[in-house]
mmCIF file of C-alpha atoms in Angstrom:
data_model
loop_
_atom_site.group_PDB
_atom_site.id
_atom_site.type_symbol
_atom_site.label_atom_id
_atom_site.label_comp_id
_atom_site.label_asym_id
_atom_site.label_seq_id
_atom_site.Cartn_x
_atom_site.Cartn_y
_atom_site.Cartn_z
ATOM 1 C CA MET D 16 230.804 -15.419 124.121
ATOM 2 C CA THR D 17 228.100 -16.854 126.298
ATOM 3 C CA GLY D 18 225.126 -16.836 123.872
ATOM 4 C CA THR D 19 223.818 -19.715 121.809
ATOM 5 C CA LYS D 20 224.831 -18.234 118.442
ATOM 6 C CA SER D 21 228.362 -18.399 117.172
ATOM 7 C CA GLU D 22 230.313 -15.211 116.576
ATOM 8 C CA ARG D 23 230.285 -15.923 112.843
ATOM 9 C CA THR D 24 226.480 -16.290 112.822
ATOM 10 C CA LEU D 25 226.048 -13.023 114.710
ATOM 11 C CA VAL D 26 228.322 -11.169 112.292
ATOM 12 C CA GLU D 27 226.529 -12.633 109.267
ATOM 13 C CA GLU D 28 223.143 -11.634 110.691
ATOM 14 C CA TRP D 29 224.423 -8.148 111.457
ATOM 15 C CA ARG D 30 225.743 -7.730 107.912
ATOM 16 C CA ALA D 31 222.423 -8.938 106.493
ATOM 17 C CA ILE D 32 220.610 -6.288 108.555
ATOM 18 C CA LEU D 33 223.014 -3.611 107.316
ATOM 19 C CA ALA D 34 222.492 -4.721 103.695
ATOM 20 C CA VAL D 35 218.694 -4.530 104.006
ATOM 21 C CA HIS D 36 218.985 -1.116 105.646
ATOM 22 C CA ALA D 37 221.311 0.209 102.934
ATOM 23 C CA ARG D 38 219.133 -1.065 100.067
ATOM 24 C CA THR D 39 215.976 0.267 101.688
ATOM 25 C CA ALA D 40 217.540 3.668 102.409
ATOM 26 C CA CYS D 41 218.634 3.985 98.765
ATOM 27 C CA GLU D 42 215.158 3.087 97.508
ATOM 28 C CA LEU D 43 213.556 5.539 99.924
ATOM 29 C CA ASP D 44 215.883 8.320 98.832
ATOM 30 C CA ARG D 45 215.048 7.650 95.174
ATOM 31 C CA GLU D 46 211.322 7.665 95.887
ATOM 32 C CA LEU D 47 211.301 10.724 98.127
ATOM 33 C CA HIS D 48 213.665 12.791 95.962
ATOM 34 C CA GLN D 49 210.850 13.480 93.501
ATOM 35 C CA HIS D 50 208.994 15.196 96.349
ATOM 36 C CA GLY D 51 211.997 17.270 97.393
ATOM 37 C CA LEU D 52 212.531 15.166 100.520
ATOM 38 C CA GLY D 53 215.179 12.870 101.902
ATOM 39 C CA ALA D 54 214.511 9.900 104.154
ATOM 40 C CA SER D 55 215.283 11.868 107.337
ATOM 41 C CA ASP D 56 213.083 14.752 106.172
ATOM 42 C CA PHE D 57 210.212 12.344 105.664
ATOM 43 C CA GLU D 58 210.770 10.700 109.049
ATOM 44 C CA VAL D 59 210.484 14.059 110.806
ATOM 45 C CA LEU D 60 207.299 14.914 108.887
ATOM 46 C CA ASP D 61 205.958 11.414 109.595
ATOM 47 C CA VAL D 62 206.423 11.847 113.344
ATOM 48 C CA LEU D 63 204.937 15.350 113.290
ATOM 49 C CA ALA D 64 201.974 14.301 111.147
ATOM 50 C CA GLY D 65 201.259 11.446 113.538
ATOM 51 C CA GLY D 66 201.076 13.674 116.590
ATOM 52 C CA ASP D 67 197.924 13.404 118.651
ATOM 53 C CA PRO D 68 195.961 16.670 118.671
ATOM 54 C CA ALA D 69 194.619 15.665 122.111
ATOM 55 C CA ASP D 70 198.188 15.880 123.404
ATOM 56 C CA GLY D 71 198.667 19.463 122.283
ATOM 57 C CA GLY D 72 198.658 19.017 118.529
ATOM 58 C CA CYS D 73 201.284 17.923 116.094
ATOM 59 C CA THR D 74 204.248 19.520 117.815
ATOM 60 C CA PHE D 75 207.177 17.894 119.529
ATOM 61 C CA ARG D 76 210.150 19.136 121.483
ATOM 62 C CA VAL D 77 213.393 18.791 119.548
ATOM 63 C CA GLN D 78 214.645 16.138 121.996
ATOM 64 C CA GLU D 79 211.442 14.099 121.534
ATOM 65 C CA LEU D 80 211.936 14.228 117.771
ATOM 66 C CA ALA D 81 215.613 13.278 118.065
ATOM 67 C CA ASP D 82 214.659 10.188 120.066
ATOM 68 C CA ARG D 83 212.046 9.150 117.501
ATOM 69 C CA VAL D 84 214.050 9.709 114.316
ATOM 70 C CA HIS D 85 217.386 8.498 115.690
ATOM 71 C CA LEU D 86 219.406 11.600 114.911
ATOM 72 C CA SER D 87 221.669 13.585 117.177
ATOM 73 C CA GLN D 88 220.181 16.829 118.421
ATOM 74 C CA SER D 89 222.634 18.854 116.350
ATOM 75 C CA ALA D 90 221.867 16.914 113.142
ATOM 76 C CA LEU D 91 218.154 17.231 113.813
ATOM 77 C CA SER D 92 218.490 20.972 114.492
ATOM 78 C CA ARG D 93 220.139 21.453 111.086
ATOM 79 C CA LEU D 94 217.466 19.331 109.389
ATOM 80 C CA VAL D 95 214.641 21.218 111.127
ATOM 81 C CA ALA D 96 216.216 24.549 110.113
ATOM 82 C CA ARG D 97 216.228 23.395 106.477
ATOM 83 C CA LEU D 98 212.630 22.132 106.689
ATOM 84 C CA GLU D 99 211.609 25.439 108.258
ATOM 85 C CA LYS D 100 213.349 27.378 105.473
ATOM 86 C CA ASP D 101 211.355 25.276 102.974
ATOM 87 C CA GLY D 102 208.132 26.107 104.828
ATOM 88 C CA LEU D 103 207.424 22.503 105.882
ATOM 89 C CA VAL D 104 207.750 22.968 109.654
ATOM 90 C CA ASN D 105 207.758 25.820 112.115
ATOM 91 C CA ARG D 106 209.570 26.269 115.395
ATOM 92 C CA GLY D 107 208.383 27.984 118.518
ATOM 93 C CA ILE D 108 209.167 28.366 122.192
ATOM 94 C CA CYS D 109 207.767 25.708 124.527
ATOM 95 C CA ASP D 110 205.004 27.055 126.724
ATOM 96 C CA GLU D 111 205.997 24.657 129.504
ATOM 97 C CA ASP D 112 209.725 25.467 129.352
ATOM 98 C CA ARG D 113 210.773 28.758 127.765
ATOM 99 C CA ARG D 114 214.261 27.335 127.079
ATOM 100 C CA GLY D 115 212.879 24.531 124.915
ATOM 101 C CA VAL D 116 211.882 24.557 121.255
ATOM 102 C CA ARG D 117 208.813 22.878 119.800
ATOM 103 C CA VAL D 118 208.557 21.874 116.153
ATOM 104 C CA GLY D 119 205.270 21.610 114.282
ATOM 105 C CA ILE D 120 204.243 20.627 110.777
ATOM 106 C CA THR D 121 202.827 23.364 108.550
ATOM 107 C CA ASP D 122 199.977 23.008 106.058
ATOM 108 C CA LEU D 123 202.554 22.859 103.258
ATOM 109 C CA GLY D 124 204.495 20.219 105.187
ATOM 110 C CA ARG D 125 201.368 18.119 105.680
ATOM 111 C CA THR D 126 200.504 18.384 101.987
ATOM 112 C CA ARG D 127 204.021 17.348 100.935
ATOM 113 C CA TYR D 128 203.923 14.505 103.464
ATOM 114 C CA ASP D 129 200.505 13.301 102.280
ATOM 115 C CA VAL D 130 201.690 13.239 98.654
ATOM 116 C CA ALA D 131 204.963 11.432 99.475
ATOM 117 C CA LYS D 132 203.565 8.936 101.993
ATOM 118 C CA PRO D 133 202.041 6.368 99.589
ATOM 119 C CA GLY D 134 205.326 5.994 97.702
ATOM 120 C CA GLN D 135 207.332 5.764 100.914
ATOM 121 C CA ARG D 136 205.014 3.087 102.289
ATOM 122 C CA ALA D 137 205.163 1.188 98.971
ATOM 123 C CA VAL D 138 208.970 1.092 99.197
ATOM 124 C CA LEU D 139 208.765 -0.204 102.773
ATOM 125 C CA GLU D 140 206.303 -2.899 101.711
ATOM 126 C CA ARG D 141 208.456 -3.929 98.746
ATOM 127 C CA MET D 142 211.712 -3.951 100.682
ATOM 128 C CA LEU D 143 210.530 -5.217 104.073
ATOM 129 C CA GLY D 144 207.244 -7.004 103.369
ATOM 130 C CA ASP D 145 208.764 -10.467 103.621
ATOM 131 C CA ALA D 146 211.279 -9.607 106.348
#
């Protein structure tokens, strides 16, 4: 190793990060479950809800979403299919590339997101506020 930290220190720091992530993910799942959402569901809605209408609205290509929510394209495709079945998002063909798929948030999805967001943010503040 050529860095200034010892291997042991790096491993301990890594394990601390994993522990914070695991605890936070569990808390998020508990909070979001009451809204019929999981953490990944919320992350997709969060990205879609934050889309800039000046840039074509609140739609993203599947690959753009995958990059933002850190899921594989296949995992994201399954998640989007479930969210679409629940009426929270819709899918459509990309105008700029007929082979691509765009995903957008529906009115129901925005309502569910708006109701779940304060609790999700409260969990983040509680779990990560001092980090």
